[in-house]
Amino acid sequence: MLPKWLPSVFVALALISPLQATAQERRLPQSQGELQLSYAPIVREVAPAVVNVYATTLTRQNISPFANDPFFNRFFGRNNPFQSRPRESQSLGSGVIVDSSGVILTNSHVVSGATDIRIALTDGREYNVDLVLDDEKTDLAVLKIRDPDRQFPALSFGDSDRLEVGDLVLAIGNPFGVGQTVTSGIVSALARTGVETSDYGFFIQTDAAINPGNSGGALVDMQGRLVGVNSAIFTRSGGSLGIGFAIPANMAKVVANAGLNGGEIIRPWFGVALQDINTDIADSLGLEAPHGALIAEVAKESPAEAAGLKSGDVIIAIDGLEVADSRAFNFRLATKQVGGTAEVTFIRQGQPQTVAVALKAYADGAPGQQVQISGNTRFAGVIAQQLTPNLAQEYGMSFEAEGIVITDVAPNSPADAMGLRKGDVILSLNGEEMKDLDRFGKLASSRQRGWQIVLQRGNQVIRSFVSG
């Protein structure tokens, strides 16, 4: 975690691509001749698999200071002449071909919300692509070349868990839109957290120069294997200061495989709420250092409960890989495939123990039932689900929480204008307790003179009255 006092701006960008090769022994250069060796053979092999990504999105531009004025909106309705107008904007990033059929991995923030996406190869040829998978949780997306006319050069994935601080890496992308560029550096740190707001922030840090436009490009090792997808830089000026961050290849591989196999990610459900360990907690538990993830709550009938894990246990490793904090645990678990087991090492009453935990999807991976509200109602634009332990964990609530959770609110919809937000939990409507999704759907879709709403937002319970 970077110091809080350090002034910073994290600029989204990225990198990705790998190639299979035999492992080589790490060693220092043995002669002046070795110091003069070139990276050119590696670059020639991997560069053709790195592409430029052009994404077009529609944004709204205010044409008057009266655009969002409630009086004018009420008077003119949807025909308000002062409202904002749509405008096309373009973003530029990079991507990596990970399958010869034309499957490309890039960053979610490069293509999210795009109405049109194109890629360009190093030889200048351009192709339209389809967005197969957009995973905001990891800031990764999978693209597929539309009507491919050939087999494409592709990179294979390396094992990012085998990286060590000091390993040489190359970053390949399209910084500032100047064209494909290669920079070199070392892995300067591993397992960096707190860099971005993604659910699985667990980054490789490198001093290879990375700049805006590198997002989705490739971070490769000296065998030409993809070891990371660059996602952000630390900067005060908007340019590279030698601190770049990449999403590890082991996470990128999970997203790429999901894109290749239908475009849906099903992650294991563990069923614990975790807390980071500070010095005081470490002292109270008799730990030598503030490392590990403390189990604060265990969901009933979860894989963790079945394995015998309890509140107060401190998880320190999964399958022999260290767990330094709760984010590290989430990352390690998310890289596992559903099916089989994971060996979880934990400390209970000062003694280390290991148990096998089944890697299962929540509710057997079935998509949760949801309701979408439309029509002439103040709740139009809402998508909601009944709160489950899995959703409760996603929104930072107790496993025992009940209610109807808002999972999406359409922009500029009546529900948006009413102030509803994603993650709000509707506890009651017009005095009726909301625990059943079908009942919520029927009531929210009806016309009422007014709405008495009780909802939970984070740790706050909000009561309000809204006219019908």
PDB file of N, CA and C in Angstrom, residues 239-288:
ATOM      1  N   GLY A 239       2.587  11.883 -16.843  1.00  0.00           N
ATOM      2  CA  GLY A 239       3.547  11.038 -17.543  1.00  0.00           C
ATOM      3  C   GLY A 239       4.167  10.040 -16.583  1.00  0.00           C
ATOM      4  N   SER A 240       4.956   9.132 -17.128  1.00  0.00           N
ATOM      5  CA  SER A 240       5.553   8.081 -16.324  1.00  0.00           C
ATOM      6  C   SER A 240       6.646   8.636 -15.423  1.00  0.00           C
ATOM      7  N   LEU A 241       6.610   8.213 -14.137  1.00  0.00           N
ATOM      8  CA  LEU A 241       7.668   8.561 -13.196  1.00  0.00           C
ATOM      9  C   LEU A 241       8.376   7.303 -12.706  1.00  0.00           C
ATOM     10  N   GLY A 242       8.247   6.233 -13.485  1.00  0.00           N
ATOM     11  CA  GLY A 242       8.943   5.009 -13.118  1.00  0.00           C
ATOM     12  C   GLY A 242       8.205   4.130 -12.136  1.00  0.00           C
ATOM     13  N   ILE A 243       6.899   4.385 -11.921  1.00  0.00           N
ATOM     14  CA  ILE A 243       6.095   3.520 -11.069  1.00  0.00           C
ATOM     15  C   ILE A 243       4.835   3.157 -11.842  1.00  0.00           C
ATOM     16  N   GLY A 244       4.829   1.968 -12.418  1.00  0.00           N
ATOM     17  CA  GLY A 244       3.678   1.485 -13.168  1.00  0.00           C
ATOM     18  C   GLY A 244       3.123   0.233 -12.520  1.00  0.00           C
ATOM     19  N   PHE A 245       1.847  -0.058 -12.787  1.00  0.00           N
ATOM     20  CA  PHE A 245       1.189  -1.196 -12.157  1.00  0.00           C
ATOM     21  C   PHE A 245       0.518  -2.066 -13.210  1.00  0.00           C
ATOM     22  N   ALA A 246       0.665  -3.369 -13.051  1.00  0.00           N
ATOM     23  CA  ALA A 246       0.113  -4.334 -14.010  1.00  0.00           C
ATOM     24  C   ALA A 246      -0.706  -5.386 -13.281  1.00  0.00           C
ATOM     25  N   ILE A 247      -1.807  -5.790 -13.914  1.00  0.00           N
ATOM     26  CA  ILE A 247      -2.632  -6.888 -13.396  1.00  0.00           C
ATOM     27  C   ILE A 247      -1.897  -8.198 -13.666  1.00  0.00           C
ATOM     28  N   PRO A 248      -1.684  -9.033 -12.656  1.00  0.00           N
ATOM     29  CA  PRO A 248      -0.925 -10.282 -12.863  1.00  0.00           C
ATOM     30  C   PRO A 248      -1.558 -11.190 -13.908  1.00  0.00           C
ATOM     31  N   ALA A 249      -0.720 -11.898 -14.633  1.00  0.00           N
ATOM     32  CA  ALA A 249      -1.179 -12.770 -15.709  1.00  0.00           C
ATOM     33  C   ALA A 249      -2.081 -13.886 -15.209  1.00  0.00           C
ATOM     34  N   ASN A 250      -1.882 -14.345 -13.973  1.00  0.00           N
ATOM     35  CA  ASN A 250      -2.722 -15.434 -13.477  1.00  0.00           C
ATOM     36  C   ASN A 250      -4.184 -15.014 -13.340  1.00  0.00           C
ATOM     37  N   MET A 251      -4.428 -13.731 -13.077  1.00  0.00           N
ATOM     38  CA  MET A 251      -5.797 -13.233 -13.080  1.00  0.00           C
ATOM     39  C   MET A 251      -6.264 -13.004 -14.516  1.00  0.00           C
ATOM     40  N   ALA A 252      -5.405 -12.436 -15.350  1.00  0.00           N
ATOM     41  CA  ALA A 252      -5.764 -12.177 -16.746  1.00  0.00           C
ATOM     42  C   ALA A 252      -6.127 -13.467 -17.469  1.00  0.00           C
ATOM     43  N   LYS A 253      -5.458 -14.550 -17.139  1.00  0.00           N
ATOM     44  CA  LYS A 253      -5.717 -15.834 -17.785  1.00  0.00           C
ATOM     45  C   LYS A 253      -7.122 -16.325 -17.467  1.00  0.00           C
ATOM     46  N   VAL A 254      -7.591 -16.124 -16.230  1.00  0.00           N
ATOM     47  CA  VAL A 254      -8.942 -16.533 -15.847  1.00  0.00           C
ATOM     48  C   VAL A 254      -9.977 -15.797 -16.694  1.00  0.00           C
ATOM     49  N   VAL A 255      -9.788 -14.478 -16.857  1.00  0.00           N
ATOM     50  CA  VAL A 255     -10.736 -13.682 -17.640  1.00  0.00           C
ATOM     51  C   VAL A 255     -10.673 -14.073 -19.110  1.00  0.00           C
ATOM     52  N   ALA A 256      -9.465 -14.278 -19.643  1.00  0.00           N
ATOM     53  CA  ALA A 256      -9.326 -14.675 -21.044  1.00  0.00           C
ATOM     54  C   ALA A 256     -10.003 -16.020 -21.306  1.00  0.00           C
ATOM     55  N   ASN A 257      -9.814 -16.976 -20.423  1.00  0.00           N
ATOM     56  CA  ASN A 257     -10.442 -18.294 -20.596  1.00  0.00           C
ATOM     57  C   ASN A 257     -11.962 -18.185 -20.549  1.00  0.00           C
ATOM     58  N   ALA A 258     -12.487 -17.307 -19.684  1.00  0.00           N
ATOM     59  CA  ALA A 258     -13.935 -17.102 -19.631  1.00  0.00           C
ATOM     60  C   ALA A 258     -14.438 -16.528 -20.949  1.00  0.00           C
ATOM     61  N   GLY A 259     -13.667 -15.618 -21.534  1.00  0.00           N
ATOM     62  CA  GLY A 259     -14.042 -15.056 -22.824  1.00  0.00           C
ATOM     63  C   GLY A 259     -14.026 -16.094 -23.930  1.00  0.00           C
ATOM     64  N   LEU A 260     -13.097 -17.023 -23.852  1.00  0.00           N
ATOM     65  CA  LEU A 260     -12.998 -18.081 -24.852  1.00  0.00           C
ATOM     66  C   LEU A 260     -14.100 -19.120 -24.703  1.00  0.00           C
ATOM     67  N   ASN A 261     -14.679 -19.210 -23.496  1.00  0.00           N
ATOM     68  CA  ASN A 261     -15.648 -20.277 -23.203  1.00  0.00           C
ATOM     69  C   ASN A 261     -17.032 -19.743 -22.850  1.00  0.00           C
ATOM     70  N   GLY A 262     -17.508 -18.778 -23.620  1.00  0.00           N
ATOM     71  CA  GLY A 262     -18.880 -18.335 -23.440  1.00  0.00           C
ATOM     72  C   GLY A 262     -19.069 -16.964 -22.851  1.00  0.00           C
ATOM     73  N   GLY A 263     -18.016 -16.347 -22.327  1.00  0.00           N
ATOM     74  CA  GLY A 263     -18.122 -14.973 -21.863  1.00  0.00           C
ATOM     75  C   GLY A 263     -18.716 -14.788 -20.485  1.00  0.00           C
ATOM     76  N   GLU A 264     -18.683 -15.802 -19.620  1.00  0.00           N
ATOM     77  CA  GLU A 264     -19.202 -15.662 -18.260  1.00  0.00           C
ATOM     78  C   GLU A 264     -18.159 -16.147 -17.265  1.00  0.00           C
ATOM     79  N   ILE A 265     -17.912 -15.342 -16.231  1.00  0.00           N
ATOM     80  CA  ILE A 265     -16.965 -15.720 -15.190  1.00  0.00           C
ATOM     81  C   ILE A 265     -17.738 -16.253 -13.988  1.00  0.00           C
ATOM     82  N   ILE A 266     -17.429 -17.463 -13.585  1.00  0.00           N
ATOM     83  CA  ILE A 266     -18.016 -18.049 -12.382  1.00  0.00           C
ATOM     84  C   ILE A 266     -16.888 -18.255 -11.384  1.00  0.00           C
ATOM     85  N   ARG A 267     -16.910 -17.452 -10.317  1.00  0.00           N
ATOM     86  CA  ARG A 267     -15.834 -17.499  -9.331  1.00  0.00           C
ATOM     87  C   ARG A 267     -16.257 -18.341  -8.117  1.00  0.00           C
ATOM     88  N   PRO A 268     -15.279 -18.916  -7.438  1.00  0.00           N
ATOM     89  CA  PRO A 268     -15.605 -19.717  -6.256  1.00  0.00           C
ATOM     90  C   PRO A 268     -16.235 -18.863  -5.158  1.00  0.00           C
ATOM     91  N   TRP A 269     -17.182 -19.453  -4.445  1.00  0.00           N
ATOM     92  CA  TRP A 269     -17.820 -18.818  -3.289  1.00  0.00           C
ATOM     93  C   TRP A 269     -17.229 -19.442  -2.040  1.00  0.00           C
ATOM     94  N   PHE A 270     -16.621 -18.603  -1.200  1.00  0.00           N
ATOM     95  CA  PHE A 270     -15.939 -19.101   0.001  1.00  0.00           C
ATOM     96  C   PHE A 270     -16.814 -18.942   1.238  1.00  0.00           C
ATOM     97  N   GLY A 271     -17.446 -17.766   1.373  1.00  0.00           N
ATOM     98  CA  GLY A 271     -18.386 -17.579   2.460  1.00  0.00           C
ATOM     99  C   GLY A 271     -17.802 -17.055   3.753  1.00  0.00           C
ATOM    100  N   VAL A 272     -16.827 -16.126   3.652  1.00  0.00           N
ATOM    101  CA  VAL A 272     -16.303 -15.482   4.856  1.00  0.00           C
ATOM    102  C   VAL A 272     -16.219 -13.978   4.631  1.00  0.00           C
ATOM    103  N   ALA A 273     -16.431 -13.226   5.703  1.00  0.00           N
ATOM    104  CA  ALA A 273     -16.151 -11.789   5.705  1.00  0.00           C
ATOM    105  C   ALA A 273     -14.806 -11.595   6.391  1.00  0.00           C
ATOM    106  N   LEU A 274     -13.921 -10.859   5.738  1.00  0.00           N
ATOM    107  CA  LEU A 274     -12.542 -10.748   6.206  1.00  0.00           C
ATOM    108  C   LEU A 274     -12.222  -9.345   6.694  1.00  0.00           C
ATOM    109  N   GLN A 275     -11.209  -9.260   7.555  1.00  0.00           N
ATOM    110  CA  GLN A 275     -10.737  -7.997   8.094  1.00  0.00           C
ATOM    111  C   GLN A 275      -9.213  -7.999   8.049  1.00  0.00           C
ATOM    112  N   ASP A 276      -8.627  -6.861   7.635  1.00  0.00           N
ATOM    113  CA  ASP A 276      -7.171  -6.749   7.657  1.00  0.00           C
ATOM    114  C   ASP A 276      -6.677  -6.691   9.096  1.00  0.00           C
ATOM    115  N   ILE A 277      -5.439  -7.088   9.283  1.00  0.00           N
ATOM    116  CA  ILE A 277      -4.858  -7.160  10.624  1.00  0.00           C
ATOM    117  C   ILE A 277      -3.880  -6.009  10.820  1.00  0.00           C
ATOM    118  N   ASN A 278      -4.131  -5.196  11.846  1.00  0.00           N
ATOM    119  CA  ASN A 278      -3.176  -4.144  12.202  1.00  0.00           C
ATOM    120  C   ASN A 278      -2.334  -4.609  13.382  1.00  0.00           C
ATOM    121  N   THR A 279      -1.467  -3.738  13.865  1.00  0.00           N
ATOM    122  CA  THR A 279      -0.548  -4.122  14.937  1.00  0.00           C
ATOM    123  C   THR A 279      -1.292  -4.504  16.212  1.00  0.00           C
ATOM    124  N   ASP A 280      -2.341  -3.734  16.547  1.00  0.00           N
ATOM    125  CA  ASP A 280      -3.099  -4.033  17.771  1.00  0.00           C
ATOM    126  C   ASP A 280      -3.770  -5.395  17.694  1.00  0.00           C
ATOM    127  N   ILE A 281      -4.382  -5.692  16.534  1.00  0.00           N
ATOM    128  CA  ILE A 281      -5.041  -6.992  16.380  1.00  0.00           C
ATOM    129  C   ILE A 281      -4.010  -8.114  16.428  1.00  0.00           C
ATOM    130  N   ALA A 282      -2.862  -7.904  15.779  1.00  0.00           N
ATOM    131  CA  ALA A 282      -1.804  -8.918  15.797  1.00  0.00           C
ATOM    132  C   ALA A 282      -1.344  -9.201  17.223  1.00  0.00           C
ATOM    133  N   ASP A 283      -1.183  -8.138  18.026  1.00  0.00           N
ATOM    134  CA  ASP A 283      -0.754  -8.319  19.425  1.00  0.00           C
ATOM    135  C   ASP A 283      -1.807  -9.081  20.221  1.00  0.00           C
ATOM    136  N   SER A 284      -3.096  -8.745  19.986  1.00  0.00           N
ATOM    137  CA  SER A 284      -4.168  -9.402  20.748  1.00  0.00           C
ATOM    138  C   SER A 284      -4.295 -10.877  20.395  1.00  0.00           C
ATOM    139  N   LEU A 285      -3.914 -11.234  19.153  1.00  0.00           N
ATOM    140  CA  LEU A 285      -4.012 -12.630  18.718  1.00  0.00           C
ATOM    141  C   LEU A 285      -2.710 -13.398  18.926  1.00  0.00           C
ATOM    142  N   GLY A 286      -1.690 -12.690  19.397  1.00  0.00           N
ATOM    143  CA  GLY A 286      -0.406 -13.345  19.620  1.00  0.00           C
ATOM    144  C   GLY A 286       0.367 -13.631  18.352  1.00  0.00           C
ATOM    145  N   LEU A 287       0.115 -12.837  17.286  1.00  0.00           N
ATOM    146  CA  LEU A 287       0.834 -13.024  16.026  1.00  0.00           C
ATOM    147  C   LEU A 287       2.158 -12.274  16.053  1.00  0.00           C
ATOM    148  N   GLU A 288       3.144 -12.817  15.356  1.00  0.00           N
ATOM    149  CA  GLU A 288       4.453 -12.179  15.324  1.00  0.00           C
ATOM    150  C   GLU A 288       4.439 -10.879  14.527  1.00  0.00           C
TER     151      GLU A 288
END
